PDB file of C-alpha atoms in Angstrom:
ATOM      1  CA  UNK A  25     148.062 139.889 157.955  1.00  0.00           C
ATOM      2  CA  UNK A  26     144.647 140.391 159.356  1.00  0.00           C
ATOM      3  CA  UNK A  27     143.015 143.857 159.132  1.00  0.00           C
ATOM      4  CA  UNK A  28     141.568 145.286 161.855  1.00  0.00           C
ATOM      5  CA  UNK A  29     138.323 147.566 161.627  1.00  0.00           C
ATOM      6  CA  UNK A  30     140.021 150.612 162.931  1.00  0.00           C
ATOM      7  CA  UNK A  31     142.378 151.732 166.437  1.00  0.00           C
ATOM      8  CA  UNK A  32     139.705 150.563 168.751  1.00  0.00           C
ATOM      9  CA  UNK A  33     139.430 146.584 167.636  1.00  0.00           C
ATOM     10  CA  UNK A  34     143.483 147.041 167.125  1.00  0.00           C
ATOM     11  CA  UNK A  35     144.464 147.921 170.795  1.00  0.00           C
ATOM     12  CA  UNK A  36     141.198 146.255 172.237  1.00  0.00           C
ATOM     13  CA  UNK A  37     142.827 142.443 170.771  1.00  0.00           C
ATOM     14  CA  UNK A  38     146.390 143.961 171.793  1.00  0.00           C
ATOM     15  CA  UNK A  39     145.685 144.157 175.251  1.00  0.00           C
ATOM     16  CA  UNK A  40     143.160 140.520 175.267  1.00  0.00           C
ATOM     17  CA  UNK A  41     146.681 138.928 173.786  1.00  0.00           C
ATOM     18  CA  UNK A  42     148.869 140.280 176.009  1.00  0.00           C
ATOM     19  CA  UNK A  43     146.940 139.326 179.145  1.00  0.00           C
ATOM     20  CA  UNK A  44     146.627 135.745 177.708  1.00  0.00           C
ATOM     21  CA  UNK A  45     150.393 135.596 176.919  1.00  0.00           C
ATOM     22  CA  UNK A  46     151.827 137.454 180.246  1.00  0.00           C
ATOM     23  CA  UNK A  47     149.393 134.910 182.151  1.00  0.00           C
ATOM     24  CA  UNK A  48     151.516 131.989 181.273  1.00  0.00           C
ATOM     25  CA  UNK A  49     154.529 133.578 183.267  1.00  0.00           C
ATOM     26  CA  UNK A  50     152.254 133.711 186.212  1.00  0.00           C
ATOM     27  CA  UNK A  51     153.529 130.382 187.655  1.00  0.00           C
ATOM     28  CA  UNK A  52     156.981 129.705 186.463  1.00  0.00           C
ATOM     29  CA  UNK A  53     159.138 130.666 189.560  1.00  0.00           C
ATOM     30  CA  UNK A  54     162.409 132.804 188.846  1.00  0.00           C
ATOM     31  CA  UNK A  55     164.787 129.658 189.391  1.00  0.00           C
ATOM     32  CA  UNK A  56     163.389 128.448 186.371  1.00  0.00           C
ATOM     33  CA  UNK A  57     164.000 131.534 184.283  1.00  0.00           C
ATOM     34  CA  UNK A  58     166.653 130.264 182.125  1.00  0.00           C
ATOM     35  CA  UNK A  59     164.912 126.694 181.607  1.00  0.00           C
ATOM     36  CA  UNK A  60     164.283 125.211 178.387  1.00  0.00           C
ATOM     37  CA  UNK A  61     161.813 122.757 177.837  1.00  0.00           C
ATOM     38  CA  UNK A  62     160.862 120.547 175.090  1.00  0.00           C
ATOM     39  CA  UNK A  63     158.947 121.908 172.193  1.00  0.00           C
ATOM     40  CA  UNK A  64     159.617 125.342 172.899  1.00  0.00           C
ATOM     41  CA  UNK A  65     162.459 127.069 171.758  1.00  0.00           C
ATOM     42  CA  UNK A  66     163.195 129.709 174.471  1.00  0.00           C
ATOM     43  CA  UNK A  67     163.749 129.863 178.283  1.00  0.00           C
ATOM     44  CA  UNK A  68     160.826 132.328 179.777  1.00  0.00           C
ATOM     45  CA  UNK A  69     163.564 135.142 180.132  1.00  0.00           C
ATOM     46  CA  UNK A  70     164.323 134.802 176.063  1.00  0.00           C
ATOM     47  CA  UNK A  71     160.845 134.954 175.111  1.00  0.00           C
ATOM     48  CA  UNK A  72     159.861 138.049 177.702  1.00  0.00           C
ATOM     49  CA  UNK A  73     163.430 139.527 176.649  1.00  0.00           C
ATOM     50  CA  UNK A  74     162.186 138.520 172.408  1.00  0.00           C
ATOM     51  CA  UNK A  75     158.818 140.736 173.122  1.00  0.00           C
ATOM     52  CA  UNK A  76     160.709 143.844 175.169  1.00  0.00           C
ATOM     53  CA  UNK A  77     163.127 143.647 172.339  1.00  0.00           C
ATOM     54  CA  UNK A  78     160.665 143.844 169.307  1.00  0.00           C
ATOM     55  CA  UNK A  79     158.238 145.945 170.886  1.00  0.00           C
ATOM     56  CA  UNK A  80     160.562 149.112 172.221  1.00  0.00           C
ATOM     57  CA  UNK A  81     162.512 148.395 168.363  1.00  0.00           C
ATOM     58  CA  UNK A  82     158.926 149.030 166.911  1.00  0.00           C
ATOM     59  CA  UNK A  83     158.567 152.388 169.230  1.00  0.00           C
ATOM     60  CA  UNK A  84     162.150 153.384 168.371  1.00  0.00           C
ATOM     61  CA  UNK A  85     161.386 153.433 164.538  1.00  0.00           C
ATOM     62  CA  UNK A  86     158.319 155.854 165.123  1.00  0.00           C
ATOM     63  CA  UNK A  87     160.818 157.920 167.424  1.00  0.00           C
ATOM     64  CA  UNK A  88     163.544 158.468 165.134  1.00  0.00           C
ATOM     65  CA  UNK A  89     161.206 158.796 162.333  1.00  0.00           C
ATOM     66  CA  UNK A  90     159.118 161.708 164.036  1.00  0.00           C
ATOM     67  CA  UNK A  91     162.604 163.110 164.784  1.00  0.00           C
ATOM     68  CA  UNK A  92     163.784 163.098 161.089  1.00  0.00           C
ATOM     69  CA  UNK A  93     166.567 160.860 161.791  1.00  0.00           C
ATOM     70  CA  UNK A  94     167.370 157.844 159.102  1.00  0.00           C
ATOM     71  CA  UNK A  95     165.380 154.693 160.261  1.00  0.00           C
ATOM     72  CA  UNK A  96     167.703 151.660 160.602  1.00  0.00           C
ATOM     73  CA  UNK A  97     165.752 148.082 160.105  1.00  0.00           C
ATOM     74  CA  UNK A  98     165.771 145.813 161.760  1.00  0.00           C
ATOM     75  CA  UNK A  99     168.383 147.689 163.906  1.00  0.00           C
ATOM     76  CA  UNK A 100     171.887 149.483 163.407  1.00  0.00           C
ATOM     77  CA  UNK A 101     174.608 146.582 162.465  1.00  0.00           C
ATOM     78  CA  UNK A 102     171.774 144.052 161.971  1.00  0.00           C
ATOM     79  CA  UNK A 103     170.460 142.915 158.987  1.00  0.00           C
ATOM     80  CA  UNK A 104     167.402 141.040 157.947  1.00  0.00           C
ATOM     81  CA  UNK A 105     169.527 137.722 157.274  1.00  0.00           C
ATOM     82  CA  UNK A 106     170.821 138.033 160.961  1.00  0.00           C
ATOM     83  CA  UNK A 107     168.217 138.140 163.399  1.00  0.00           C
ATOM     84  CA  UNK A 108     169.375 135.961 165.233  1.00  0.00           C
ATOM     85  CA  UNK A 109     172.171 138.408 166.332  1.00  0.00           C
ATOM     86  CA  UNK A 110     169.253 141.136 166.837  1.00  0.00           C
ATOM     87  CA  UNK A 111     167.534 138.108 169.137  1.00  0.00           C
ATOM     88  CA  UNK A 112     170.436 138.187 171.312  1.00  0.00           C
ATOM     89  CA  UNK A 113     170.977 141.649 171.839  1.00  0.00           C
ATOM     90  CA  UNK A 114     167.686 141.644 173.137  1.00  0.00           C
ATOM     91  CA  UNK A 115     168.812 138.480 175.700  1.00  0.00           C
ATOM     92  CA  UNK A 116     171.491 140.335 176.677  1.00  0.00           C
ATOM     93  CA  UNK A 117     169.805 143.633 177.065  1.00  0.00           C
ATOM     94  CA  UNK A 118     166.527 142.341 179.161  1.00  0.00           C
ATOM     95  CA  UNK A 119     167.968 139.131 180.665  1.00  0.00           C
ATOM     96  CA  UNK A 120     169.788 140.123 183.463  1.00  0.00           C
ATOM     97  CA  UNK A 121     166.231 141.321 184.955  1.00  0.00           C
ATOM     98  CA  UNK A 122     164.161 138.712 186.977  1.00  0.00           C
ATOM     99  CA  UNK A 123     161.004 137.382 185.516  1.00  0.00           C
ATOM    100  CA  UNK A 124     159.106 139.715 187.036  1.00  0.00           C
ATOM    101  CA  UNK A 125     161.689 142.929 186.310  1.00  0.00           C
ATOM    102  CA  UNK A 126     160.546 141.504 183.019  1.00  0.00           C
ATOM    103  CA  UNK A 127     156.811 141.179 183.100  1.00  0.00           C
ATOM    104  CA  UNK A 128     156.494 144.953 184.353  1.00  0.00           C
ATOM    105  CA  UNK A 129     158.998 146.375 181.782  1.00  0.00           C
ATOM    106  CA  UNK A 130     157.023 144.448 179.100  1.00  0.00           C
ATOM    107  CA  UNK A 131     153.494 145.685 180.514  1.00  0.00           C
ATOM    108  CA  UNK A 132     154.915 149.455 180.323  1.00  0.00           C
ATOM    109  CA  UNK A 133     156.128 148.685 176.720  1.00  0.00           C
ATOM    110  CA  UNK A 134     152.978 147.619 175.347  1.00  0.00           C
ATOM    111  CA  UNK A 135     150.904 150.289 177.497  1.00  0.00           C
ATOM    112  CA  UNK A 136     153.080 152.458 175.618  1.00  0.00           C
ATOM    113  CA  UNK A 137     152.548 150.595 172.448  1.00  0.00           C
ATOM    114  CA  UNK A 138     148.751 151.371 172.771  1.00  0.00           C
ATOM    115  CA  UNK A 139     148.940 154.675 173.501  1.00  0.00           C
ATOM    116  CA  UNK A 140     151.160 155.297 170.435  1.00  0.00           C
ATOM    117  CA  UNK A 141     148.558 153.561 168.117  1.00  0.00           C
ATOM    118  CA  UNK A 142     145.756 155.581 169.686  1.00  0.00           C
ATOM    119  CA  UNK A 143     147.410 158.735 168.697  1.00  0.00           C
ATOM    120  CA  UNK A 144     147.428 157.856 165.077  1.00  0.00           C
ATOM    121  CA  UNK A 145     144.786 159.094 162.790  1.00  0.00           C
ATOM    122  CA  UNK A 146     142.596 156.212 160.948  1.00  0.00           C
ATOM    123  CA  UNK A 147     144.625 157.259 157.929  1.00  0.00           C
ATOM    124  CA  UNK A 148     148.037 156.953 159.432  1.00  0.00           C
ATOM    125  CA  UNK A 149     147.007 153.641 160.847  1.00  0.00           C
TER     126      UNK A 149
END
């Protein structure tokens, strides 16, 4: 995993990803949500639903860690062997929202994402 020079360089290549990633959802219209295509192995809703789910799991650990609770990972009633049970909780959690319900849920998450990492110390980071 590459290291990153401290919070700055972190969120700074964050937030260059995530523009370059939500930018390829620009064009795909909402009737084609649930298309797959060859070579890639979701529809657009999976893989917005895949980054909402990972992202607000991430910002649920810190949660119920700063709240003393016991951190379940990956999640409660998954294990590491069945992610692909966690994948579709996430499907069925985010993909009833249109493509765009999506996008803006996703932008909030990793806004939020951000702003979590720049409230960690160097040293915590």
């Amino acid at each position: 995993m590459r290291e990153y020079s401290g919070k700055k360089e972190l969120v700074d290549t964050i937030q260059k990803k995530y523009q370059k990633y939500i930018s390829e959802f620009a064009t795909i219209p909402e009737n084609l949500k649930e298309k797959r295509v060859e070579d890639v192995d979701k529809t657009p809703s999976e893989n917005l639903s895949y980054q909402l789910g990972w992202i607000n799991l991430l910002l649920q650990w810190e949660k119920d860690e700063q709240q003393g609770k016991d951190v379940k990972t990956p999640a409660k009633g998954y294990k590491w062997n069945n992610l692909g049970g966690l994948y579709q909780s996430f499907y069925n959690q985010y993909g009833s929202f249109s493509l765009k319900e999506q996008e803006i849920l996703l932008t909030k998450s990793v806004m939020e994402l951000c702003e979590w990492i720049n409230s960690l110390s160097d040293k915590e980071l």
